[in-house]
């Protein structure tokens, strides 16, 4: 049976140590774990929070599609991707990707691939909240993120 | 009836998160749908004035603007994604 990625979308924080332990529990074939955590920045004090909106159902479905592609392409032995939504303050976690593989290169590439696709294809949107209590703009998509994704073609 | 769901600034500009609409038979593709919605009022026109900045999903899968609407139960309309 093909390996399924572990995908979660929720407002609460995640625990990297617990998620890593869950991925490796009882396994002796994993030789490399790479984890990526994305955090909310204050942008030099300009932001009091980012508000993450998502498309319920599709967010999970798209992350599962991306995770499954990564498992097949890089021969991963485990893949966890967790994305939060709601209001997130600077310094808090937004997203976690953990890739497990027999060797380091596949784990690095798998985590990188998942993040590049997650940024451009998973249906999440960020809205800025300012320190003075006002609501700012929606964050604009970056061409650099499209280029990062396209390098995997 | 087809269920339309809107997100981020598309949702804010249209002024609602979702609605059920019946589509005229001439509306065959995603591009047709976006043009049709623009005739429904100023708020739709404002939200959809730059079609190249609009992303669409049919039944929760990304599609391009040439995609036929046949079989669509739920159509999501939203700006380019900025998660991660």
Coordinates of C-alpha atoms in Angstrom, one line a residue:
Chain A
X1 CA 0.0 0.0 0.0
X2 CA 1.4 3.4 -0.9
X3 CA 2.4 5.6 2.0
X4 CA 0.0 8.4 2.8
X5 CA 1.2 11.8 4.0
X6 CA 0.0 13.1 7.4
X7 CA -1.8 16.3 6.7
X8 CA -3.5 18.6 9.3
X9 CA -5.1 22.1 9.1
X10 CA -6.1 23.7 12.4
X11 CA -5.9 26.9 14.4
X12 CA -3.8 25.5 17.2
X13 CA 0.0 25.4 17.5
X14 CA 1.9 22.2 16.7
X15 CA 4.7 20.4 18.6
X16 CA 7.7 19.6 16.3
X17 CA 9.3 17.1 18.7
X18 CA 6.0 15.2 19.1
X19 CA 5.4 15.2 15.3
X20 CA 8.9 14.0 14.6
X21 CA 8.6 11.3 17.2
X22 CA 5.3 10.1 15.7
X23 CA 6.9 9.9 12.3
X24 CA 9.9 7.8 13.5
X25 CA 8.2 5.6 16.2
X26 CA 9.1 1.9 15.8
X27 CA 11.0 2.6 12.5
X28 CA 14.6 1.5 11.8
X29 CA 14.7 2.3 8.1
X30 CA 14.7 6.2 8.4
X31 CA 18.2 7.7 8.2
X32 CA 17.3 11.4 7.7
X33 CA 14.7 13.8 9.0
X34 CA 14.4 17.3 7.7
X35 CA 11.9 19.7 9.2
X36 CA 10.9 23.2 8.2
X37 CA 8.9 25.6 10.4
X38 CA 7.5 28.8 9.0
X39 CA 6.9 31.6 11.5
X40 CA 5.0 34.9 11.5
X41 CA 7.3 37.9 11.3
X42 CA 6.5 41.4 12.6
X43 CA 8.1 43.1 9.6
X44 CA 10.2 45.4 11.8
X45 CA 7.3 46.0 14.2
X46 CA 4.8 46.9 11.5
X47 CA 2.5 43.9 12.0
X48 CA 0.7 42.8 15.1
X49 CA -0.6 39.6 13.5
X50 CA -1.2 37.7 10.3
X51 CA -4.7 36.4 9.7
X52 CA -4.7 33.1 7.8
X53 CA -7.8 32.3 5.8
X54 CA -8.2 28.9 4.1
X55 CA -10.5 26.9 1.9
X56 CA -11.8 24.2 4.2
X57 CA -11.6 20.8 2.5
X58 CA -9.6 21.9 -0.4
X59 CA -6.7 23.0 1.8
X60 CA -6.4 19.5 3.2
X61 CA -7.0 17.9 -0.3
X62 CA -4.3 20.1 -2.0
X63 CA -1.8 19.4 0.8
X64 CA -2.4 15.7 0.4
X65 CA -1.9 15.9 -3.3
X66 CA 1.4 17.8 -2.8
X67 CA 2.6 15.4 -0.1
X68 CA 1.8 12.3 -2.1
X69 CA 3.7 13.7 -5.1
X70 CA 6.7 14.3 -2.8
X71 CA 6.6 10.8 -1.3
X72 CA 6.6 9.3 -4.8
X73 CA 9.2 11.6 -6.4
X74 CA 11.8 11.5 -3.6
X75 CA 11.0 8.0 -2.2
X76 CA 10.2 9.4 1.3
X77 CA 9.5 7.1 4.2
X78 CA 7.3 9.7 5.9
X79 CA 5.9 13.1 5.4
X80 CA 4.0 15.4 7.8
X81 CA 2.6 18.8 6.8
X82 CA 0.6 21.0 9.2
X83 CA -0.8 24.4 8.4
X84 CA -2.4 26.7 10.9
X85 CA -5.2 29.2 10.2
X86 CA -6.7 32.1 12.1
X87 CA -4.9 35.0 13.7
X88 CA -1.2 34.3 14.3
X89 CA 1.1 36.7 16.2
X90 CA 4.7 37.5 15.3
X91 CA 7.0 34.8 16.6
X92 CA 4.3 32.1 16.4
X93 CA 4.4 29.1 14.1
X94 CA 2.4 29.0 10.9
X95 CA 3.5 25.9 9.0
X96 CA 5.4 22.7 9.6
X97 CA 6.8 20.2 7.1
X98 CA 8.7 17.1 8.2
X99 CA 10.2 14.8 5.6
X100 CA 11.7 11.4 6.5
X101 CA 13.9 9.4 4.1
X102 CA 16.7 6.8 4.1
X103 CA 19.3 9.5 3.2
X104 CA 19.6 13.2 3.7
X105 CA 19.3 14.5 0.1
X106 CA 15.8 13.0 -0.4
X107 CA 14.7 14.4 3.0
X108 CA 16.0 17.9 2.2
X109 CA 14.5 17.9 -1.3
X110 CA 11.2 16.5 -0.1
X111 CA 10.7 19.2 2.5
X112 CA 11.8 21.9 0.0
X113 CA 9.5 20.6 -2.7
X114 CA 6.5 20.5 -0.4
X115 CA 7.0 24.0 0.9
X116 CA 7.5 25.4 -2.7
X117 CA 4.2 23.9 -3.8
X118 CA 2.4 24.6 -0.6
X119 CA 3.1 28.3 -0.9
X120 CA 1.7 28.6 -4.5
X121 CA -1.0 25.9 -4.6
X122 CA -2.4 25.3 -1.1
X123 CA -5.5 27.5 -0.7
X124 CA -4.4 29.8 2.2
X125 CA -4.3 33.6 2.2
X126 CA -2.6 36.0 4.6
X127 CA -4.1 39.3 5.8
X128 CA -2.0 41.8 7.7
X129 CA -3.0 43.3 11.0
X130 CA -1.2 46.5 12.1
X131 CA 0.2 47.4 15.5
X132 CA -2.3 50.4 15.8
X133 CA -5.2 48.0 15.6
X134 CA -6.1 48.6 12.0
X135 CA -6.5 45.9 9.4
X136 CA -4.1 46.2 6.5
X137 CA -3.9 44.6 3.1
X138 CA -3.9 41.0 1.9
X139 CA -0.4 39.8 1.3
X140 CA 0.4 39.8 -2.4
X141 CA 1.7 36.6 -4.1
X142 CA 5.4 36.8 -5.1
X143 CA 6.8 35.9 -8.5
X144 CA 9.8 34.5 -6.6
X145 CA 7.5 31.8 -5.1
X146 CA 6.3 30.8 -8.6
X147 CA 9.9 30.6 -9.7
X148 CA 10.8 28.4 -6.7
X149 CA 8.0 26.1 -7.6
X150 CA 8.8 26.0 -11.3
X151 CA 12.4 24.8 -10.7
X152 CA 11.0 21.4 -9.8
X153 CA 9.5 20.9 -13.3
Chain B
X1 CA -27.8 25.1 -9.0
X2 CA -24.0 25.5 -8.5
X3 CA -22.4 26.4 -5.3
X4 CA -19.9 29.3 -5.5
X5 CA -17.4 29.9 -2.7
X6 CA -15.2 33.0 -2.5
X7 CA -12.0 33.7 -0.4
X8 CA -9.8 36.5 0.7
X9 CA -10.2 39.8 -1.3
X10 CA -12.5 38.2 -3.8
X11 CA -14.9 37.3 -0.9
X12 CA -14.5 40.8 0.6
X13 CA -15.1 42.6 -2.7
X14 CA -18.2 40.5 -3.6
X15 CA -19.4 40.9 -0.1
X16 CA -20.3 37.3 0.6
X17 CA -18.5 34.0 1.3
X18 CA -20.7 31.7 -0.8
X19 CA -23.9 31.5 -2.8
X20 CA -25.9 29.1 -5.0
X21 CA -26.6 30.3 -8.5
X22 CA -28.2 28.8 -11.6
X23 CA -26.0 29.3 -14.6
X24 CA -27.3 30.1 -18.1
X25 CA -26.6 27.4 -20.6
X26 CA -24.3 29.7 -22.5
X27 CA -21.8 29.6 -19.6
X28 CA -19.7 26.6 -20.5
X29 CA -16.2 27.4 -19.2
X30 CA -14.5 29.0 -16.2
X31 CA -13.8 32.0 -18.3
X32 CA -17.4 32.3 -19.3
X33 CA -18.4 32.1 -15.6
X34 CA -16.1 34.9 -14.6
X35 CA -17.5 37.1 -17.5
X36 CA -21.1 36.2 -16.4
X37 CA -20.5 37.0 -12.8
X38 CA -19.1 40.5 -13.8
X39 CA -22.6 41.3 -15.2
X40 CA -24.3 40.6 -11.8
X41 CA -23.3 43.9 -10.2
X42 CA -20.6 46.4 -9.5
X43 CA -19.2 44.4 -6.6
X44 CA -18.6 41.4 -8.9
X45 CA -17.1 43.7 -11.5
X46 CA -14.6 45.1 -8.9
X47 CA -13.7 41.7 -7.6
X48 CA -13.1 40.1 -11.0
X49 CA -11.8 43.1 -13.0
X50 CA -8.4 41.5 -13.5
X51 CA -9.1 37.9 -14.5
X52 CA -5.4 37.0 -14.7
X53 CA -5.3 37.5 -10.9
X54 CA -8.2 35.1 -10.3
X55 CA -7.7 31.5 -9.5
X56 CA -10.5 28.9 -9.7
X57 CA -11.0 25.5 -8.3
X58 CA -13.8 23.0 -9.5
X59 CA -14.8 20.5 -6.8
X60 CA -11.8 21.6 -4.8
X61 CA -9.2 21.0 -7.5
X62 CA -7.3 23.8 -9.3
X63 CA -8.3 24.4 -12.9
X64 CA -7.4 27.0 -15.6
X65 CA -9.9 29.4 -17.2
X66 CA -10.4 27.2 -20.2
X67 CA -11.8 24.3 -18.1
X68 CA -15.4 23.3 -18.9
X69 CA -17.8 23.7 -16.0
X70 CA -19.7 20.4 -16.7
X71 CA -19.9 18.3 -13.5
X72 CA -19.0 21.2 -11.2
X73 CA -20.8 21.0 -7.9
X74 CA -18.7 23.6 -6.1
X75 CA -16.6 26.3 -7.7
X76 CA -14.1 28.2 -5.6
X77 CA -13.0 31.7 -6.8
X78 CA -10.0 33.3 -5.1
X79 CA -6.8 35.4 -5.5
X80 CA -3.3 33.8 -5.9
X81 CA -2.4 31.9 -2.7
X82 CA -0.1 33.2 -0.1
X83 CA 0.1 30.5 2.6
X84 CA 3.2 28.8 4.0

